Short mmCIF file of C-alpha atoms and ligand atoms in Angstrom, two decimals:
data_model
loop_
_atom_site.label_atom_id
_atom_site.label_comp_id
_atom_site.label_asym_id
_atom_site.label_seq_id
_atom_site.Cartn_x
_atom_site.Cartn_y
_atom_site.Cartn_z
CA MET A 1 -12.51 -2.42 -24.23
CA LEU A 2 -13.79 -3.54 -20.96
CA PRO A 3 -11.18 -3.26 -18.22
CA VAL A 4 -9.06 -6.37 -17.94
CA SER A 5 -9.87 -6.93 -14.21
CA ARG A 6 -13.65 -7.77 -15.62
CA ALA A 7 -11.89 -10.80 -17.38
CA ILE A 8 -10.43 -12.40 -14.40
CA PRO A 9 -12.31 -15.10 -12.80
CA LYS A 10 -13.83 -14.32 -9.00
CA ILE A 11 -11.41 -16.62 -7.34
CA PRO A 12 -8.34 -17.18 -9.53
CA ASN A 13 -6.91 -20.99 -9.20
CA ILE A 14 -3.25 -21.16 -7.82
CA THR A 15 -1.66 -21.26 -11.06
CA ASN A 16 1.67 -20.59 -12.62
CA SER A 17 0.13 -17.56 -14.68
CA ALA A 18 -1.21 -16.35 -11.20
CA ARG A 19 2.39 -16.23 -9.88
CA ASN A 20 3.71 -14.76 -13.03
CA PHE A 21 1.80 -11.52 -11.93
CA PHE A 22 4.76 -10.77 -9.69
CA SER A 23 7.62 -10.63 -12.17
CA LYS A 24 11.22 -11.63 -10.85
CA PRO A 25 12.85 -8.28 -9.45
CA ASN A 26 15.55 -6.53 -11.90
CA THR A 27 17.69 -5.52 -8.83
CA MET A 28 20.01 -3.02 -11.17
CA ALA A 29 17.00 -0.71 -11.62
CA THR A 30 14.72 -0.90 -8.60
CA THR A 31 13.38 2.49 -9.14
CA SER A 32 12.01 1.87 -12.79
CA LYS A 33 10.74 -1.35 -11.56
CA THR A 34 7.09 -1.99 -11.98
CA TYR A 35 4.96 -4.80 -10.70
CA LYS A 36 2.31 -6.09 -13.17
CA LEU A 37 -1.19 -6.02 -11.41
CA ASN A 38 -4.07 -8.68 -12.12
CA THR A 39 -5.78 -5.66 -14.32
CA GLY A 40 -2.68 -5.67 -16.74
CA ALA A 41 -1.92 -2.37 -14.83
CA GLU A 42 1.82 -1.81 -13.78
CA ILE A 43 2.47 -0.31 -10.19
CA PRO A 44 5.94 1.42 -9.73
CA ALA A 45 7.90 -0.70 -6.78
CA VAL A 46 8.57 2.77 -5.05
CA GLY A 47 6.45 5.18 -4.04
CA LEU A 48 6.23 8.32 -1.67
CA GLY A 49 4.29 7.74 1.77
CA THR A 50 2.55 10.63 3.06
CA TRP A 51 1.20 9.62 6.27
CA GLN A 52 1.60 11.69 9.18
CA SER A 53 3.43 14.22 6.90
CA LYS A 54 2.43 17.59 8.38
CA PRO A 55 0.35 20.18 6.42
CA GLY A 56 3.00 22.77 4.87
CA GLN A 57 5.33 19.80 4.29
CA VAL A 58 3.45 17.53 1.95
CA GLU A 59 3.32 19.47 -0.92
CA LYS A 60 7.33 20.17 -0.81
CA ALA A 61 7.87 16.51 -0.38
CA VAL A 62 5.53 15.43 -3.39
CA GLU A 63 7.04 17.82 -5.28
CA ALA A 64 11.04 16.89 -4.52
CA ALA A 65 9.89 13.30 -4.85
CA LEU A 66 8.32 13.73 -8.33
CA ARG A 67 11.34 15.92 -9.34
CA ALA A 68 13.89 13.27 -7.90
CA GLY A 69 12.33 10.47 -10.20
CA TYR A 70 9.64 8.88 -8.16
CA THR A 71 6.75 7.98 -10.17
CA HIS A 72 4.20 6.69 -7.48
CA ILE A 73 2.82 8.66 -4.46
CA ASP A 74 0.41 7.23 -1.76
CA THR A 75 -2.38 9.20 0.30
CA ALA A 76 -5.46 8.81 1.89
CA TYR A 77 -8.76 10.87 2.45
CA ALA A 78 -7.78 10.17 6.44
CA TYR A 79 -4.36 11.44 5.95
CA GLY A 80 -5.86 15.08 5.77
CA ASN A 81 -3.70 16.27 2.90
CA GLU A 82 -5.08 15.44 -0.42
CA LYS A 83 -5.32 18.85 -1.33
CA GLU A 84 -1.67 19.60 -0.81
CA VAL A 85 -0.46 16.45 -2.35
CA GLY A 86 -2.54 17.51 -5.44
CA GLN A 87 -0.49 20.66 -5.44
CA GLY A 88 2.79 18.93 -5.07
CA ILE A 89 1.91 17.02 -8.29
CA LYS A 90 1.19 20.37 -10.27
CA ALA A 91 4.09 22.05 -8.66
CA SER A 92 6.62 19.36 -9.69
CA GLY A 93 5.64 19.80 -13.29
CA VAL A 94 5.63 16.04 -14.00
CA PRO A 95 2.46 15.39 -16.39
CA ARG A 96 -0.03 13.68 -14.43
CA GLU A 97 0.04 10.42 -16.65
CA LYS A 98 3.55 9.77 -15.64
CA ILE A 99 2.19 9.31 -11.96
CA TRP A 100 0.71 6.59 -10.08
CA LEU A 101 -1.40 8.26 -7.37
CA THR A 102 -2.81 6.11 -4.97
CA THR A 103 -5.82 6.94 -2.68
CA LYS A 104 -7.98 5.63 0.15
CA LEU A 105 -11.56 5.16 1.14
CA ASP A 106 -11.99 6.05 4.85
CA ASN A 107 -13.78 3.96 7.17
CA ASP A 108 -16.77 6.35 7.76
CA TRP A 109 -17.39 6.81 4.05
CA HIS A 110 -18.33 3.13 3.53
CA LYS A 111 -21.83 3.76 2.57
CA HIS A 112 -21.15 6.68 0.49
CA VAL A 113 -18.26 5.42 -2.00
CA ALA A 114 -19.41 7.48 -4.52
CA GLU A 115 -19.36 10.64 -3.17
CA ALA A 116 -16.07 9.72 -1.54
CA ILE A 117 -14.27 9.42 -4.50
CA ASP A 118 -15.65 12.89 -6.03
CA THR A 119 -14.44 14.54 -2.55
CA SER A 120 -10.76 12.94 -3.18
CA LEU A 121 -10.57 13.68 -6.92
CA LYS A 122 -11.61 17.08 -5.90
CA ASN A 123 -9.24 17.32 -3.09
CA LEU A 124 -6.45 16.06 -5.48
CA ASP A 125 -7.54 18.06 -8.59
CA THR A 126 -7.30 15.10 -10.63
CA PRO A 127 -10.30 13.22 -12.91
CA TYR A 128 -8.84 10.05 -12.00
CA VAL A 129 -6.65 7.91 -9.18
CA ASP A 130 -4.49 5.05 -10.24
CA LEU A 131 -5.49 3.04 -7.47
CA TYR A 132 -8.20 3.38 -5.08
CA LEU A 133 -8.18 1.23 -1.60
CA MET A 134 -10.74 0.28 0.85
CA HIS A 135 -8.32 1.92 3.76
CA TRP A 136 -9.58 -0.71 6.44
CA PRO A 137 -12.08 -3.35 6.46
CA ALA A 138 -13.81 -1.44 8.90
CA SER A 139 -17.29 0.03 8.08
CA LEU A 140 -17.58 2.69 10.83
CA ASP A 141 -21.22 4.64 11.16
CA LYS A 142 -20.65 8.17 9.87
CA GLN A 143 -22.92 9.39 12.62
CA ASN A 144 -21.24 7.75 15.50
CA PRO A 145 -17.82 6.32 13.92
CA LYS A 146 -17.23 4.76 17.45
CA GLN A 147 -19.48 1.93 15.96
CA VAL A 148 -19.56 -0.23 13.21
CA TYR A 149 -22.98 -0.21 11.12
CA ASN A 150 -25.18 -3.66 11.71
CA ASP A 151 -26.22 -3.66 8.31
CA TRP A 152 -23.37 -2.96 5.90
CA ASP A 153 -19.90 -4.50 6.08
CA PHE A 154 -16.86 -4.42 3.74
CA VAL A 155 -18.37 -7.00 1.33
CA ASP A 156 -21.15 -4.24 0.93
CA THR A 157 -18.33 -1.47 0.55
CA TRP A 158 -16.36 -3.49 -2.17
CA ARG A 159 -19.69 -4.18 -4.23
CA GLU A 160 -19.99 -0.13 -4.47
CA MET A 161 -16.47 0.13 -5.43
CA GLN A 162 -16.53 -2.42 -7.99
CA LYS A 163 -19.08 0.31 -9.69
CA LEU A 164 -16.43 2.57 -9.67
CA VAL A 165 -14.09 1.37 -12.43
CA ASP A 166 -16.87 1.82 -15.19
CA THR A 167 -16.94 5.49 -14.54
CA GLY A 168 -13.01 5.92 -15.24
CA LYS A 169 -12.52 7.77 -12.01
CA VAL A 170 -10.30 4.79 -10.72
CA LYS A 171 -7.93 2.91 -12.81
CA ASN A 172 -7.46 -0.01 -10.29
CA ILE A 173 -9.75 -0.85 -6.95
CA GLY A 174 -7.91 -2.79 -3.88
CA VAL A 175 -7.92 -3.06 -0.21
CA SER A 176 -5.84 -2.65 2.56
CA ASN A 177 -5.22 -4.14 6.21
CA PHE A 178 -6.63 -7.15 4.97
CA GLY A 179 -5.66 -10.51 6.37
CA VAL A 180 -6.46 -13.92 5.19
CA LYS A 181 -9.64 -14.19 7.10
CA ASN A 182 -11.24 -11.20 5.81
CA LEU A 183 -9.68 -11.64 2.01
CA GLU A 184 -11.18 -15.15 2.12
CA LYS A 185 -14.63 -13.78 3.17
CA LEU A 186 -14.35 -11.03 0.63
CA LEU A 187 -13.12 -13.48 -2.14
CA SER A 188 -15.89 -16.14 -1.78
CA ALA A 189 -18.83 -13.42 -1.24
CA GLU A 190 -21.67 -13.62 -3.96
CA SER A 191 -21.29 -9.76 -5.10
CA THR A 192 -17.65 -10.14 -5.52
CA LYS A 193 -16.90 -9.95 -9.24
CA ILE A 194 -13.21 -8.02 -9.09
CA VAL A 195 -10.23 -9.70 -7.39
CA PRO A 196 -8.76 -6.75 -5.63
CA ALA A 197 -5.34 -5.62 -7.45
CA VAL A 198 -3.56 -4.50 -4.06
CA ASN A 199 -3.55 -5.48 -0.68
CA GLN A 200 -1.54 -2.58 0.93
CA ILE A 201 -0.35 -4.20 4.64
CA GLU A 202 2.36 -3.58 6.91
CA LEU A 203 5.55 -4.96 5.55
CA HIS A 204 9.11 -4.49 7.31
CA PRO A 205 11.70 -6.99 8.62
CA GLY A 206 9.76 -6.73 12.11
CA ASN A 207 6.22 -7.98 10.47
CA PRO A 208 7.22 -9.65 7.34
CA SER A 209 3.85 -11.48 7.13
CA PRO A 210 5.09 -14.51 4.91
CA ASN A 211 1.67 -16.41 5.22
CA LEU A 212 -0.46 -13.34 4.02
CA VAL A 213 1.92 -12.21 1.26
CA LYS A 214 1.82 -16.03 0.06
CA PHE A 215 -1.87 -16.20 0.48
CA CYS A 216 -2.02 -12.66 -1.69
CA GLU A 217 0.31 -13.86 -4.31
CA SER A 218 -1.83 -17.26 -4.78
CA LYS A 219 -4.74 -14.94 -5.70
CA GLY A 220 -3.07 -12.76 -7.90
CA ILE A 221 -3.65 -10.15 -5.60
CA HIS A 222 -0.21 -7.62 -5.33
CA CYS A 223 1.19 -6.72 -1.88
CA THR A 224 2.32 -2.95 -1.26
CA GLY A 225 4.56 -2.61 1.89
CA TYR A 226 3.60 -0.02 4.23
CA SER A 227 5.88 1.45 6.98
CA PRO A 228 8.84 -0.26 5.07
CA LEU A 229 11.25 1.68 7.49
CA GLY A 230 9.39 0.36 10.70
CA SER A 231 7.70 3.85 10.59
CA SER A 232 8.78 6.70 12.99
CA ASP A 233 11.33 5.99 15.66
CA SER A 234 11.72 2.98 13.86
CA PRO A 235 13.43 0.34 15.84
CA LEU A 236 15.00 -1.48 13.14
CA TYR A 237 17.67 1.30 12.98
CA LYS A 238 19.10 -0.07 16.20
CA LEU A 239 19.69 -3.45 14.80
CA ASP A 240 23.38 -4.62 14.85
CA SER A 241 22.36 -7.16 12.28
CA LEU A 242 21.01 -4.41 9.59
CA ALA A 243 23.55 -2.01 10.23
CA LYS A 244 26.40 -4.64 9.09
CA VAL A 245 24.50 -5.76 6.27
CA ALA A 246 24.35 -1.75 5.38
CA GLU A 247 27.86 -1.32 6.19
CA SER A 248 28.92 -4.04 4.08
CA LYS A 249 27.11 -2.85 1.10
CA GLY A 250 28.17 0.78 1.63
CA LYS A 251 24.54 1.67 1.93
CA THR A 252 22.18 3.08 4.83
CA VAL A 253 19.71 1.08 6.61
CA GLN A 254 16.85 2.60 5.18
CA GLN A 255 18.18 1.65 1.61
CA VAL A 256 18.70 -1.72 2.66
CA LEU A 257 15.05 -2.04 4.01
CA LEU A 258 13.68 -0.81 0.83
CA GLN A 259 15.76 -2.91 -1.37
CA TRP A 260 14.69 -6.21 0.65
CA GLY A 261 11.31 -5.33 0.49
CA VAL A 262 11.37 -4.72 -3.61
CA GLN A 263 13.53 -8.00 -3.77
CA LYS A 264 10.79 -9.75 -1.75
CA GLY A 265 8.37 -8.81 -4.40
CA TRP A 266 6.33 -6.17 -3.04
CA SER A 267 6.29 -2.17 -3.67
CA VAL A 268 7.49 -0.18 -0.89
CA LEU A 269 6.37 3.17 0.11
CA PRO A 270 8.88 5.32 2.03
CA LYS A 271 7.72 8.40 3.43
CA SER A 272 9.69 11.48 4.32
CA VAL A 273 9.04 15.13 4.51
CA THR A 274 13.06 15.72 4.28
CA GLU A 275 14.39 16.31 0.52
CA GLU A 276 17.76 14.36 1.43
CA ARG A 277 16.14 11.26 2.55
CA ILE A 278 13.54 11.65 -0.22
CA LYS A 279 16.41 11.30 -2.50
CA ALA A 280 18.35 8.76 -0.75
CA ASN A 281 15.34 6.50 -0.24
CA PHE A 282 15.37 6.67 -3.89
CA ASP A 283 19.24 5.66 -4.26
CA LEU A 284 18.54 2.00 -4.93
CA ASP A 285 20.09 1.36 -8.59
CA GLY A 286 23.25 -0.65 -9.48
CA TRP A 287 23.07 -3.06 -6.40
CA SER A 288 21.10 -5.77 -4.57
CA LEU A 289 21.30 -7.82 -1.83
CA THR A 290 22.52 -11.31 -2.00
CA ASP A 291 19.97 -14.37 -1.09
CA GLU A 292 22.20 -14.90 1.97
CA GLU A 293 21.48 -11.08 2.95
CA ILE A 294 18.12 -11.26 2.30
CA ALA A 295 17.74 -14.52 4.42
CA GLN A 296 19.40 -12.91 7.23
CA ILE A 297 16.94 -10.18 7.06
CA ASP A 298 14.44 -12.57 7.02
CA GLU A 299 15.33 -13.70 10.37
CA VAL A 300 14.88 -10.06 12.23
CA HIS A 301 11.45 -10.45 13.35
CA LYS A 302 12.41 -13.82 15.36
CA GLU A 303 14.06 -11.63 17.84
CA ASN A 304 12.59 -8.30 16.93
CA SER A 305 8.65 -8.61 16.10
CA PHE A 306 6.59 -6.04 16.25
CA LYS A 307 3.68 -4.07 14.71
CA VAL A 308 3.07 -0.36 13.67
CA CYS A 309 -0.83 -0.42 12.95
CA GLY A 310 -2.83 -2.47 15.21
CA ASP A 311 -6.91 -2.65 15.57
CA SER A 312 -7.26 -1.62 18.90
CA TRP A 313 -8.33 2.03 17.93
CA LEU A 314 -11.32 0.68 15.71
CA PRO A 315 -14.08 -0.73 17.04
CA VAL A 316 -13.99 -3.79 15.07
CA LYS A 317 -11.28 -6.45 15.17
CA ILE A 318 -9.12 -6.66 11.91
CA PHE A 319 -6.23 -9.03 12.35
CA PHE A 320 -6.78 -12.32 14.24
CA GLY A 321 -3.25 -13.64 14.82
CA ALA A 322 -1.26 -16.60 13.50
CA GLY A 323 -1.71 -17.34 9.96
CA ASP A 324 -3.82 -14.68 9.51
CA SER A 325 -1.73 -11.67 8.92
CA ASP A 326 1.58 -12.81 9.89
P1 LIG B 401 8.16 5.05 6.90
O1 LIG B 401 8.02 5.09 6.05
O2 LIG B 401 8.27 3.41 7.26
O3 LIG B 401 8.67 5.87 8.02
C1 LIG B 401 8.89 6.80 8.01
C2 LIG B 401 9.59 7.63 8.99
O4 LIG B 401 11.09 7.34 8.71
C3 LIG B 401 9.55 9.17 9.21
O5 LIG B 401 9.63 9.54 10.53
C4 LIG B 401 10.69 9.63 8.31
O6 LIG B 401 10.98 11.00 9.02
C5 LIG B 401 11.52 8.54 8.71
N1 LIG B 401 12.43 8.29 7.40
C6 LIG B 401 12.14 8.57 6.07
N2 LIG B 401 13.43 8.13 5.56
C7 LIG B 401 14.38 8.51 6.27
C8 LIG B 401 16.00 7.97 6.06
N3 LIG B 401 16.21 7.80 4.97
N4 LIG B 401 16.78 8.17 7.39
C9 LIG B 401 16.16 8.16 8.23
N5 LIG B 401 14.94 8.40 8.80
C10 LIG B 401 14.20 8.26 7.78
O7 LIG B 401 6.63 4.86 8.20
P2 LIG B 401 5.03 5.14 7.59
O8 LIG B 401 4.88 6.57 7.28
O9 LIG B 401 4.39 4.57 8.90
O10 LIG B 401 4.73 4.17 6.31
C11 LIG B 401 5.16 4.69 5.08
C12 LIG B 401 3.65 5.09 4.46
O11 LIG B 401 3.16 3.87 4.08
C13 LIG B 401 2.84 6.18 4.75
O12 LIG B 401 3.54 7.22 4.98
C14 LIG B 401 1.55 5.88 4.13
O13 LIG B 401 1.51 6.51 2.93
C15 LIG B 401 1.27 4.22 4.02
N6 LIG B 401 0.76 3.72 5.32
C16 LIG B 401 -0.65 3.36 5.00
C17 LIG B 401 -1.00 2.72 6.06
C18 LIG B 401 -2.53 1.56 5.79
O14 LIG B 401 -3.20 1.69 6.60
N7 LIG B 401 -2.75 1.52 4.56
C19 LIG B 401 -0.73 2.28 7.38
C20 LIG B 401 0.72 3.08 7.67
C21 LIG B 401 1.25 3.65 6.42
P3 LIG B 401 10.76 12.24 8.12
O15 LIG B 401 9.79 12.16 7.67
O16 LIG B 401 10.77 13.50 9.03
O17 LIG B 401 12.08 12.60 7.28
#
């Protein structure tokens, strides 16, 4: 049977059926909740992040997470830890088919998509990934990664990524760090036949990106929120408003941040290499935030707006300000 993604029109109309891709959150069982993608696949709402997890720590973190009940692991070629992630999966004893595994195409591999996925699969020691993302809309020259190619961009890369679905090496394909402007360019390209299943973007109360999230929803693209805790040394932990919500619920600020993200309709990827935190970040069942609490957290960015990942380190602009990625 052809993958469902083949049947999806190039740019779906904004219809109720598109909105129905995003089922209402079941706040009583957050950790077993999934979101249905435009391919029909179901992505678990809570996954373990692995960016900046140091060598020697990632395998244990992945193993601990899977043993604690996580079913979703997020990595990337660029994190340099795919091998250890694969080892952690093996060590956990959890069967591969019970796990949602995401990895990402690195910026200087855009002209080498077929080799890139083979390299990642070899590193991960798995025959397939559940989700393969273009990490950034930035096609960097492999010979000189300080420059972008002048004869190739992310539209060309996506054309090549689409070919992977037929190989069985990737179950779903998507993008990451795409704002509205770049998504519009991608979706209107002649060669784009598959709508990305996911856009993995920075989402936390300091960067809630309502315009971008709404745009993605309107196109049937599920958002996954990265840096859901505000990343390392998170400024969010110092906010009285969040501390008060957490205290009134008898929960930690981190748990409130994760529940907020899932109730907003996106999957979340808390990273930790600390076993107690990995477990605590997955203690999200049997309680939920009220509409008032969610509205209160929605206000945080007005006084405390910040972004963890900008584009100044890249030789190409990615984020274009108001209305694009906010
Ligand atoms: P994050 O998950 O928001 O925060 C991670 C930080 O919070 C770490 O320093 C971690 O420390 C700490 N932490 C975790 N749980 C905690 C708890 N319960 N109490 C106190 N501190 C806690 O940050 P992130 O790593 O930036 O983002 C999450 C994941 O999203 C990444 O790992 C990666 O998988 C993905 N991501 C993707 C992109 C992209 O471009 N697509 C960009 C950024 C991130 P310890 O580890 O020391 O416990």
